[in-house]
PDB file of C-alpha atoms in Angstrom:
ATOM      1  CA  LEU A   1    -257.028 -70.803-164.934  1.00 48.00           C
ATOM      2  CA  LEU A   2    -257.396 -74.051-163.698  1.00 46.00           C
ATOM      3  CA  PHE A   3    -259.007 -77.570-165.275  1.00 47.00           C
ATOM      4  CA  ASP A   4    -261.871 -78.271-162.809  1.00 48.00           C
ATOM      5  CA  GLY A   5    -261.181 -82.016-161.254  1.00 44.00           C
ATOM      6  CA  GLY A   6    -265.026 -83.344-162.305  1.00 44.00           C
ATOM      7  CA  SER A   7    -265.153 -81.660-165.415  1.00 47.00           C
ATOM      8  CA  SER A   8    -263.798 -80.658-168.473  1.00 45.00           C
ATOM      9  CA  LYS A   9    -264.477 -76.857-167.444  1.00 48.00           C
ATOM     10  CA  LEU A  10    -262.179 -74.103-166.611  1.00 49.00           C
ATOM     11  CA  ILE A  11    -262.193 -72.578-163.529  1.00 49.00           C
ATOM     12  CA  THR A  12    -260.835 -68.747-162.532  1.00 52.00           C
ATOM     13  CA  THR A  13    -258.704 -68.284-159.319  1.00 55.00           C
ATOM     14  CA  SER A  14    -257.665 -65.084-158.409  1.00 61.00           C
ATOM     15  CA  ILE A  15    -254.709 -63.973-155.772  1.00 69.00           C
ATOM     16  CA  ASP A  16    -256.159 -61.585-153.210  1.00 73.00           C
ATOM     17  CA  PRO A  17    -254.243 -58.288-152.742  1.00 72.00           C
ATOM     18  CA  VAL A  18    -255.387 -57.957-149.307  1.00 72.00           C
ATOM     19  CA  ALA A  19    -255.078 -61.581-147.673  1.00 75.00           C
ATOM     20  CA  ASP A  20    -252.195 -62.877-150.112  1.00 75.00           C
ATOM     21  CA  LEU A  21    -249.908 -60.129-150.992  1.00 75.00           C
ATOM     22  CA  LYS A  22    -250.741 -57.455-147.733  1.00 76.00           C
ATOM     23  CA  ILE A  23    -251.562 -54.686-150.141  1.00 78.00           C
ATOM     24  CA  ARG A  24    -253.196 -51.743-148.302  1.00 74.00           C
ATOM     25  CA  ASP A  25    -253.853 -49.097-151.127  1.00 79.00           C
ATOM     26  CA  ILE A  26    -257.034 -48.983-151.489  1.00 81.00           C
ATOM     27  CA  ASP A  27    -256.944 -47.792-155.662  1.00 82.00           C
ATOM     28  CA  PHE A  28    -255.132 -50.497-156.798  1.00 81.00           C
ATOM     29  CA  VAL A  29    -257.329 -53.252-154.792  1.00 79.00           C
ATOM     30  CA  GLN A  30    -260.347 -51.963-156.494  1.00 83.00           C
ATOM     31  CA  GLU A  31    -258.843 -51.812-159.658  1.00 84.00           C
ATOM     32  CA  TRP A  32    -257.399 -55.042-159.222  1.00 81.00           C
ATOM     33  CA  ARG A  33    -261.001 -56.459-158.166  1.00 81.00           C
ATOM     34  CA  MET A  34    -262.330 -54.848-160.917  1.00 85.00           C
ATOM     35  CA  TYR A  35    -259.686 -56.768-163.865  1.00 82.00           C
ATOM     36  CA  SER A  36    -260.913 -59.731-161.803  1.00 81.00           C
ATOM     37  CA  LYS A  37    -264.188 -59.934-162.416  1.00 81.00           C
ATOM     38  CA  ALA A  38    -264.159 -58.515-165.862  1.00 83.00           C
ATOM     39  CA  LEU A  39    -261.619 -61.582-166.317  1.00 79.00           C
ATOM     40  CA  ASN A  40    -263.874 -63.972-164.832  1.00 76.00           C
ATOM     41  CA  GLU A  41    -266.949 -63.000-167.054  1.00 78.00           C
ATOM     42  CA  LEU A  42    -264.527 -62.888-170.409  1.00 77.00           C
ATOM     43  CA  VAL A  43    -264.020 -66.508-169.434  1.00 72.00           C
ATOM     44  CA  PHE A  44    -267.012 -68.119-168.645  1.00 73.00           C
ATOM     45  CA  GLU A  45    -268.812 -65.856-171.911  1.00 75.00           C
ATOM     46  CA  SER A  46    -266.015 -67.643-173.782  1.00 73.00           C
ATOM     47  CA  LYS A  47    -267.055 -70.783-176.020  1.00 74.00           C
ATOM     48  CA  CYS A  48    -263.950 -72.468-175.051  1.00 71.00           C
ATOM     49  CA  HIS A  49    -265.408 -72.809-171.455  1.00 66.00           C
ATOM     50  CA  THR A  50    -268.192 -75.236-172.257  1.00 69.00           C
ATOM     51  CA  CYS A  51    -266.019 -77.016-174.777  1.00 74.00           C
ATOM     52  CA  VAL A  52    -266.175 -80.966-174.010  1.00 73.00           C
ATOM     53  CA  LYS A  53    -262.560 -80.981-175.872  1.00 74.00           C
ATOM     54  CA  MET A  54    -261.172 -78.509-173.621  1.00 70.00           C
ATOM     55  CA  ARG A  55    -259.039 -80.528-171.560  1.00 72.00           C
ATOM     56  CA  GLY A  56    -257.513 -82.620-174.351  1.00 77.00           C
ATOM     57  CA  LYS A  57    -256.767 -79.524-176.575  1.00 77.00           C
ATOM     58  CA  TYR A  58    -255.482 -77.348-173.364  1.00 75.00           C
ATOM     59  CA  PRO A  59    -252.259 -78.840-173.439  1.00 83.00           C
ATOM     60  CA  ASP A  60    -251.569 -78.716-177.296  1.00 84.00           C
ATOM     61  CA  PHE A  61    -252.144 -75.320-177.056  1.00 80.00           C
ATOM     62  CA  GLU A  62    -249.586 -74.885-174.320  1.00 85.00           C
ATOM     63  CA  LYS A  63    -246.863 -76.452-176.257  1.00 89.00           C
ATOM     64  CA  ALA A  64    -247.673 -74.564-179.234  1.00 90.00           C
ATOM     65  CA  ASN A  65    -247.243 -71.512-177.277  1.00 89.00           C
ATOM     66  CA  GLU A  66    -243.948 -72.640-175.775  1.00 91.00           C
ATOM     67  CA  LEU A  67    -242.568 -73.352-179.179  1.00 92.00           C
ATOM     68  CA  GLN A  68    -243.421 -69.786-180.047  1.00 91.00           C
ATOM     69  CA  ASN A  69    -241.251 -68.804-177.529  1.00 91.00           C
ATOM     70  CA  LYS A  70    -238.615 -70.791-178.277  1.00 90.00           C
ATOM     71  CA  LEU A  71    -238.957 -69.788-182.095  1.00 89.00           C
ATOM     72  CA  ARG A  72    -238.971 -66.026-181.370  1.00 87.00           C
ATOM     73  CA  GLU A  73    -236.004 -66.584-178.777  1.00 84.00           C
ATOM     74  CA  ALA A  74    -233.608 -68.339-181.486  1.00 81.00           C
ATOM     75  CA  ARG A  75    -234.594 -65.735-183.989  1.00 79.00           C
ATOM     76  CA  THR A  76    -233.450 -62.733-181.888  1.00 76.00           C
ATOM     77  CA  ALA A  77    -230.321 -65.038-181.052  1.00 71.00           C
ATOM     78  CA  VAL A  78    -229.246 -65.206-184.970  1.00 69.00           C
ATOM     79  CA  SER A  79    -230.580 -61.562-185.698  1.00 71.00           C
ATOM     80  CA  ASP A  80    -228.050 -59.239-187.190  1.00 63.00           C
ATOM     81  CA  GLU A  81    -226.978 -57.543-184.054  1.00 64.00           C
ATOM     82  CA  ASN A  82    -225.950 -60.264-182.411  1.00 65.00           C
ATOM     83  CA  LEU A  83    -224.113 -62.007-185.581  1.00 67.00           C
ATOM     84  CA  ALA A  84    -222.426 -58.540-185.262  1.00 69.00           C
ATOM     85  CA  LEU A  85    -221.025 -58.649-182.108  1.00 71.00           C
ATOM     86  CA  PHE A  86    -220.074 -62.544-182.530  1.00 78.00           C
ATOM     87  CA  PRO A  87    -216.477 -61.867-184.039  1.00 85.00           C
ATOM     88  CA  ASP A  88    -215.493 -59.498-180.967  1.00 84.00           C
ATOM     89  CA  PHE A  89    -216.811 -62.029-178.676  1.00 85.00           C
ATOM     90  CA  GLN A  90    -214.466 -64.763-180.392  1.00 88.00           C
ATOM     91  CA  ALA A  91    -211.550 -61.989-180.726  1.00 92.00           C
ATOM     92  CA  ARG A  92    -211.659 -62.068-176.207  1.00 92.00           C
ATOM     93  CA  VAL A  93    -212.167 -65.784-175.926  1.00 92.00           C
ATOM     94  CA  LYS A  94    -209.007 -65.907-177.523  1.00 93.00           C
ATOM     95  CA  VAL A  95    -207.572 -63.448-175.483  1.00 94.00           C
ATOM     96  CA  LEU A  96    -208.551 -64.945-172.435  1.00 94.00           C
ATOM     97  CA  LYS A  97    -207.402 -68.162-173.538  1.00 94.00           C
ATOM     98  CA  LYS A  98    -203.823 -66.806-174.248  1.00 94.00           C
ATOM     99  CA  LEU A  99    -203.832 -65.046-171.006  1.00 94.00           C
ATOM    100  CA  GLY A 100    -204.717 -68.370-168.684  1.00 93.00           C
ATOM    101  CA  TYR A 101    -208.215 -67.212-167.822  1.00 94.00           C
ATOM    102  CA  ILE A 102    -210.406 -70.123-169.712  1.00 94.00           C
ATOM    103  CA  SER A 103    -209.144 -73.398-170.059  1.00 92.00           C
ATOM    104  CA  LYS A 104    -208.035 -74.115-174.076  1.00 88.00           C
ATOM    105  CA  GLU A 105    -209.453 -77.737-173.929  1.00 88.00           C
ATOM    106  CA  ASP A 106    -212.892 -77.228-172.068  1.00 88.00           C
ATOM    107  CA  MET A 107    -213.472 -73.168-171.938  1.00 87.00           C
ATOM    108  CA  SER A 108    -213.636 -73.905-168.079  1.00 92.00           C
ATOM    109  CA  VAL A 109    -212.917 -70.922-165.426  1.00 93.00           C
ATOM    110  CA  ARG A 110    -209.316 -71.205-164.219  1.00 93.00           C
ATOM    111  CA  ILE A 111    -208.037 -69.403-161.173  1.00 93.00           C
ATOM    112  CA  LYS A 112    -207.331 -65.997-163.275  1.00 94.00           C
ATOM    113  CA  GLY A 113    -210.857 -65.679-164.337  1.00 94.00           C
ATOM    114  CA  ARG A 114    -212.302 -66.578-161.176  1.00 93.00           C
ATOM    115  CA  ILE A 115    -210.095 -63.839-159.928  1.00 92.00           C
ATOM    116  CA  SER A 116    -211.123 -61.367-162.760  1.00 93.00           C
ATOM    117  CA  SER A 117    -215.035 -61.635-161.417  1.00 92.00           C
ATOM    118  CA  GLU A 118    -214.254 -59.985-158.334  1.00 91.00           C
ATOM    119  CA  ILE A 119    -213.661 -56.677-159.890  1.00 94.00           C
ATOM    120  CA  ASN A 120    -215.771 -54.248-160.890  1.00 93.00           C
ATOM    121  CA  THR A 121    -214.690 -50.520-160.093  1.00 92.00           C
ATOM    122  CA  CYS A 122    -211.633 -50.781-162.695  1.00 93.00           C
ATOM    123  CA  ASP A 123    -210.250 -52.371-165.536  1.00 93.00           C
ATOM    124  CA  GLU A 124    -210.625 -56.815-164.558  1.00 94.00           C
ATOM    125  CA  LEU A 125    -207.801 -57.762-166.802  1.00 95.00           C
ATOM    126  CA  LEU A 126    -205.523 -54.807-165.970  1.00 95.00           C
ATOM    127  CA  LEU A 127    -205.678 -55.244-162.407  1.00 96.00           C
ATOM    128  CA  THR A 128    -206.059 -59.139-162.398  1.00 96.00           C
ATOM    129  CA  GLU A 129    -202.207 -59.209-164.257  1.00 96.00           C
ATOM    130  CA  ILE A 130    -200.898 -56.508-161.687  1.00 96.00           C
ATOM    131  CA  ILE A 131    -201.653 -59.003-158.936  1.00 95.00           C
ATOM    132  CA  PHE A 132    -200.345 -61.902-160.654  1.00 94.00           C
ATOM    133  CA  GLU A 133    -197.176 -60.067-161.494  1.00 94.00           C
ATOM    134  CA  ASN A 134    -196.806 -58.975-157.862  1.00 93.00           C
ATOM    135  CA  LEU A 135    -196.690 -55.673-158.385  1.00 94.00           C
ATOM    136  CA  LEU A 136    -198.412 -54.750-155.043  1.00 94.00           C
ATOM    137  CA  GLY A 137    -196.202 -57.294-153.468  1.00 91.00           C
ATOM    138  CA  ASP A 138    -192.825 -55.010-152.386  1.00 91.00           C
ATOM    139  CA  LEU A 139    -195.425 -51.930-151.874  1.00 95.00           C
ATOM    140  CA  ASN A 140    -196.525 -50.665-147.990  1.00 95.00           C
ATOM    141  CA  PRO A 141    -200.105 -50.097-147.845  1.00 96.00           C
ATOM    142  CA  ALA A 142    -200.066 -46.481-148.740  1.00 96.00           C
ATOM    143  CA  GLU A 143    -197.921 -46.816-151.821  1.00 96.00           C
ATOM    144  CA  ALA A 144    -200.243 -50.010-153.059  1.00 96.00           C
ATOM    145  CA  VAL A 145    -203.482 -47.796-152.631  1.00 96.00           C
ATOM    146  CA  ALA A 146    -201.561 -44.773-154.489  1.00 96.00           C
ATOM    147  CA  LEU A 147    -200.764 -47.516-157.230  1.00 96.00           C
ATOM    148  CA  LEU A 148    -204.925 -48.761-157.289  1.00 96.00           C
ATOM    149  CA  SER A 149    -205.689 -45.024-157.782  1.00 95.00           C
ATOM    150  CA  THR A 150    -204.544 -44.614-161.012  1.00 94.00           C
ATOM    151  CA  LEU A 151    -207.336 -47.276-161.962  1.00 95.00           C
ATOM    152  CA  VAL A 152    -210.257 -45.509-160.655  1.00 94.00           C
ATOM    153  CA  LEU A 153    -209.624 -42.169-160.983  1.00 91.00           C
ATOM    154  CA  GLN A 154    -211.630 -40.526-163.450  1.00 84.00           C
ATOM    155  CA  GLY A 155    -211.495 -36.944-165.104  1.00 78.00           C
ATOM    156  CA  LYS A 156    -208.553 -35.350-167.065  1.00 78.00           C
ATOM    157  CA  SER A 157    -205.353 -33.686-165.722  1.00 79.00           C
ATOM    158  CA  LYS A 158    -202.119 -32.595-166.480  1.00 79.00           C
ATOM    159  CA  ASP A 159    -200.550 -32.673-163.373  1.00 83.00           C
ATOM    160  CA  GLU A 160    -197.606 -35.000-163.056  1.00 88.00           C
ATOM    161  CA  PRO A 161    -197.323 -36.243-159.283  1.00 89.00           C
ATOM    162  CA  PHE A 162    -193.920 -36.672-157.613  1.00 91.00           C
ATOM    163  CA  LEU A 163    -193.303 -40.121-156.419  1.00 92.00           C
ATOM    164  CA  THR A 164    -190.668 -42.318-154.391  1.00 91.00           C
ATOM    165  CA  GLU A 165    -188.233 -44.405-156.567  1.00 92.00           C
ATOM    166  CA  LYS A 166    -190.105 -47.499-155.840  1.00 93.00           C
ATOM    167  CA  LEU A 167    -193.321 -45.936-156.808  1.00 94.00           C
ATOM    168  CA  GLU A 168    -192.234 -44.678-160.248  1.00 94.00           C
ATOM    169  CA  ARG A 169    -190.637 -47.895-160.713  1.00 95.00           C
ATOM    170  CA  THR A 170    -193.709 -49.751-160.223  1.00 95.00           C
ATOM    171  CA  ARG A 171    -195.582 -47.167-162.495  1.00 94.00           C
ATOM    172  CA  LYS A 172    -193.323 -48.292-165.619  1.00 95.00           C
ATOM    173  CA  ASP A 173    -194.150 -52.019-164.420  1.00 96.00           C
ATOM    174  CA  MET A 174    -197.572 -50.669-164.924  1.00 95.00           C
ATOM    175  CA  ILE A 175    -197.488 -49.466-168.213  1.00 95.00           C
ATOM    176  CA  ARG A 176    -195.894 -52.418-169.796  1.00 96.00           C
ATOM    177  CA  ILE A 177    -198.225 -54.403-168.506  1.00 96.00           C
ATOM    178  CA  ALA A 178    -201.311 -52.539-169.538  1.00 95.00           C
ATOM    179  CA  SER A 179    -199.087 -52.091-173.185  1.00 94.00           C
ATOM    180  CA  ASN A 180    -198.819 -55.641-173.745  1.00 95.00           C
ATOM    181  CA  LEU A 181    -202.253 -56.086-172.824  1.00 95.00           C
ATOM    182  CA  GLU A 182    -203.042 -53.881-175.712  1.00 94.00           C
ATOM    183  CA  ALA A 183    -200.976 -55.381-177.726  1.00 94.00           C
ATOM    184  CA  LEU A 184    -202.344 -58.467-177.170  1.00 94.00           C
ATOM    185  CA  GLN A 185    -206.065 -57.392-177.799  1.00 93.00           C
ATOM    186  CA  LYS A 186    -205.098 -55.572-180.758  1.00 92.00           C
ATOM    187  CA  ARG A 187    -203.423 -58.431-182.134  1.00 93.00           C
ATOM    188  CA  TYR A 188    -206.776 -60.817-181.711  1.00 92.00           C
ATOM    189  CA  ARG A 189    -208.772 -57.574-183.042  1.00 90.00           C
ATOM    190  CA  VAL A 190    -210.773 -56.955-180.168  1.00 90.00           C
ATOM    191  CA  GLU A 191    -212.841 -53.604-180.469  1.00 87.00           C
ATOM    192  CA  MET A 192    -210.850 -51.159-178.047  1.00 87.00           C
ATOM    193  CA  ASP A 193    -210.766 -47.691-177.752  1.00 85.00           C
ATOM    194  CA  HIS A 194    -207.583 -45.629-179.400  1.00 85.00           C
ATOM    195  CA  ASP A 195    -206.692 -44.477-176.294  1.00 86.00           C
ATOM    196  CA  TRP A 196    -207.731 -47.212-174.214  1.00 87.00           C
ATOM    197  CA  LEU A 197    -204.409 -47.653-172.043  1.00 86.00           C
ATOM    198  CA  TRP A 198    -205.020 -43.994-170.628  1.00 85.00           C
ATOM    199  CA  LYS A 199    -208.330 -44.181-169.913  1.00 87.00           C
ATOM    200  CA  CYS A 200    -207.980 -47.125-168.100  1.00 90.00           C
ATOM    201  CA  MET A 201    -204.863 -45.628-166.301  1.00 91.00           C
ATOM    202  CA  ASN A 202    -204.546 -41.912-164.613  1.00 92.00           C
ATOM    203  CA  PHE A 203    -201.391 -41.262-162.760  1.00 93.00           C
ATOM    204  CA  SER A 204    -202.301 -37.900-161.670  1.00 92.00           C
ATOM    205  CA  LEU A 205    -203.378 -38.430-157.918  1.00 93.00           C
ATOM    206  CA  MET A 206    -201.087 -41.040-157.368  1.00 95.00           C
ATOM    207  CA  GLU A 207    -199.121 -38.495-154.759  1.00 95.00           C
ATOM    208  CA  VAL A 208    -202.179 -36.775-153.619  1.00 95.00           C
ATOM    209  CA  VAL A 209    -203.661 -40.280-152.291  1.00 96.00           C
ATOM    210  CA  TYR A 210    -200.001 -41.575-150.758  1.00 96.00           C
ATOM    211  CA  GLU A 211    -199.719 -38.465-148.571  1.00 96.00           C
ATOM    212  CA  TRP A 212    -203.555 -39.194-147.456  1.00 95.00           C
ATOM    213  CA  ALA A 213    -202.843 -42.714-146.684  1.00 95.00           C
ATOM    214  CA  ARG A 214    -199.893 -41.320-144.482  1.00 95.00           C
ATOM    215  CA  GLY A 215    -202.324 -39.284-142.788  1.00 94.00           C
ATOM    216  CA  MET A 216    -201.571 -35.601-144.517  1.00 94.00           C
ATOM    217  CA  PRO A 217    -204.683 -33.393-143.707  1.00 93.00           C
ATOM    218  CA  PHE A 218    -207.155 -33.007-146.495  1.00 92.00           C
ATOM    219  CA  ARG A 219    -206.535 -29.378-147.303  1.00 92.00           C
ATOM    220  CA  ASP A 220    -202.904 -30.193-147.698  1.00 94.00           C
ATOM    221  CA  ILE A 221    -203.322 -32.752-150.009  1.00 94.00           C
ATOM    222  CA  CYS A 222    -205.293 -30.150-152.183  1.00 92.00           C
ATOM    223  CA  ASN A 223    -202.710 -28.169-152.702  1.00 93.00           C
ATOM    224  CA  LEU A 224    -200.876 -31.077-154.504  1.00 93.00           C
ATOM    225  CA  THR A 225    -203.019 -31.189-157.205  1.00 92.00           C
ATOM    226  CA  THR A 226    -204.993 -28.812-159.648  1.00 92.00           C
ATOM    227  CA  MET A 227    -207.991 -31.248-159.888  1.00 91.00           C
ATOM    228  CA  GLU A 228    -211.091 -30.277-157.753  1.00 91.00           C
ATOM    229  CA  GLU A 229    -212.074 -31.540-154.419  1.00 90.00           C
ATOM    230  CA  GLY A 230    -215.061 -33.200-155.623  1.00 89.00           C
ATOM    231  CA  SER A 231    -212.760 -35.323-158.161  1.00 91.00           C
ATOM    232  CA  ILE A 232    -210.777 -36.438-154.834  1.00 92.00           C
ATOM    233  CA  VAL A 233    -213.135 -37.375-152.760  1.00 91.00           C
ATOM    234  CA  ARG A 234    -214.855 -39.432-155.195  1.00 91.00           C
ATOM    235  CA  CYS A 235    -211.582 -41.233-156.299  1.00 93.00           C
ATOM    236  CA  ILE A 236    -210.595 -42.043-152.461  1.00 93.00           C
ATOM    237  CA  ASN A 237    -214.276 -42.974-151.916  1.00 92.00           C
ATOM    238  CA  ARG A 238    -214.413 -45.489-154.842  1.00 93.00           C
ATOM    239  CA  LEU A 239    -210.751 -46.865-154.397  1.00 95.00           C
ATOM    240  CA  GLU A 240    -211.848 -47.974-150.721  1.00 94.00           C
ATOM    241  CA  GLU A 241    -214.176 -50.526-152.953  1.00 94.00           C
ATOM    242  CA  THR A 242    -211.036 -51.375-154.862  1.00 95.00           C
ATOM    243  CA  CYS A 243    -209.526 -52.157-151.651  1.00 95.00           C
ATOM    244  CA  ARG A 244    -212.159 -54.381-150.700  1.00 94.00           C
ATOM    245  CA  GLU A 245    -212.291 -56.203-154.205  1.00 95.00           C
ATOM    246  CA  VAL A 246    -208.442 -56.894-153.823  1.00 96.00           C
ATOM    247  CA  ARG A 247    -208.746 -58.275-150.177  1.00 95.00           C
ATOM    248  CA  ASN A 248    -211.378 -60.343-151.591  1.00 94.00           C
ATOM    249  CA  VAL A 249    -208.977 -61.723-154.319  1.00 94.00           C
ATOM    250  CA  ALA A 250    -206.574 -62.394-152.047  1.00 95.00           C
ATOM    251  CA  GLN A 251    -209.259 -64.613-149.917  1.00 93.00           C
ATOM    252  CA  VAL A 252    -209.171 -66.667-153.252  1.00 91.00           C
ATOM    253  CA  ILE A 253    -205.912 -67.361-154.075  1.00 92.00           C
ATOM    254  CA  GLY A 254    -204.934 -67.528-150.161  1.00 93.00           C
ATOM    255  CA  ASP A 255    -202.587 -64.610-149.817  1.00 93.00           C
ATOM    256  CA  GLY A 256    -202.701 -63.548-146.229  1.00 94.00           C
ATOM    257  CA  VAL A 257    -199.875 -61.178-146.922  1.00 95.00           C
ATOM    258  CA  LEU A 258    -202.042 -59.046-149.242  1.00 95.00           C
ATOM    259  CA  PHE A 259    -205.151 -59.489-147.722  1.00 95.00           C
ATOM    260  CA  ARG A 260    -203.640 -57.894-144.772  1.00 96.00           C
ATOM    261  CA  LYS A 261    -202.299 -55.166-146.430  1.00 96.00           C
ATOM    262  CA  MET A 262    -205.522 -54.312-148.343  1.00 96.00           C
ATOM    263  CA  GLU A 263    -206.846 -54.080-144.833  1.00 95.00           C
ATOM    264  CA  GLN A 264    -204.318 -51.564-143.773  1.00 96.00           C
ATOM    265  CA  ALA A 265    -204.608 -49.459-146.773  1.00 95.00           C
ATOM    266  CA  SER A 266    -208.497 -49.108-146.382  1.00 94.00           C
ATOM    267  CA  GLU A 267    -208.279 -48.037-143.111  1.00 94.00           C
ATOM    268  CA  ALA A 268    -205.735 -45.355-144.144  1.00 94.00           C
ATOM    269  CA  ILE A 269    -207.842 -43.739-146.533  1.00 95.00           C
ATOM    270  CA  LYS A 270    -211.228 -44.380-144.589  1.00 92.00           C
ATOM    271  CA  ARG A 271    -210.999 -41.314-142.587  1.00 88.00           C
ATOM    272  CA  ASP A 272    -211.974 -37.668-141.724  1.00 83.00           C
ATOM    273  CA  ILE A 273    -214.127 -35.645-144.149  1.00 83.00           C
ATOM    274  CA  ILE A 274    -213.822 -37.482-147.453  1.00 85.00           C
ATOM    275  CA  PHE A 275    -215.794 -40.450-145.418  1.00 83.00           C
ATOM    276  CA  ALA A 276    -218.006 -38.475-143.412  1.00 77.00           C
ATOM    277  CA  THR A 277    -221.975 -38.776-143.644  1.00 68.00           C
ATOM    278  CA  SER A 278    -223.458 -36.117-145.726  1.00 57.00           C
ATOM    279  CA  LEU A 279    -225.731 -33.421-143.876  1.00 44.00           C
ATOM    280  CA  TYR A 280    -228.439 -34.111-146.790  1.00 45.00           C
ATOM    281  CA  LEU A 281    -228.380 -37.955-145.574  1.00 45.00           C
ATOM    282  CA  SER A 282    -228.265 -38.067-142.046  1.00 43.00           C
TER     283      SER A 282
END
């Protein structure tokens, strides 16, 4: 609806679905034009259309409508549901300040916060702490990707992987970091699952992924675990995404060694049947 420049009356304008939106669906265009005609008739039948005070009153109506929308937003903001979440929000902010993800003074995002925002495939706090503790620094690409597999594996298994001495030592360091994170969040009363520690880490496929990255055939790595083949495929596919995320993190912090390591790790796992195009999608 627009005002006629030479009068106080309203005029109606309509986007043409064919000329303006390039829509070719006949049924849709017919319905559009039917409703557009009905709208025009309603507007011109309205007493407001011929009211000489319309030009002066319309801005007041717009302002009142805007205030109504702001009032609805304010009521939503102070609703019981949002207020119930506020204590947990404050607790999480305290954790982020303590860990150095945001500034204690002005709440600005610091480098650790910037890095955690790049992570979507696993627990962002845990992976960020692993990177800053340099757990990946002493590992070769195959070992690094085996460690990262613990963060993305979904599903339960009682398999106990056979690991190299370096990987076993790194696994203990990872558990230490996760335990400290859990203790810190509990200290500030962050709401979390009672088994958070083992939900964000699963070591069952560490050996499988390590051997896969070293070139072992798929049929052979399946013999190293009781987990189904589909779980292995899903884990390694998701792991490739995590490698890309860590590579992006390395770029942000300017760590060329970690960047190249993640490129090599990604290339090592991205092969054969696990990344073959599905017959149903090709």
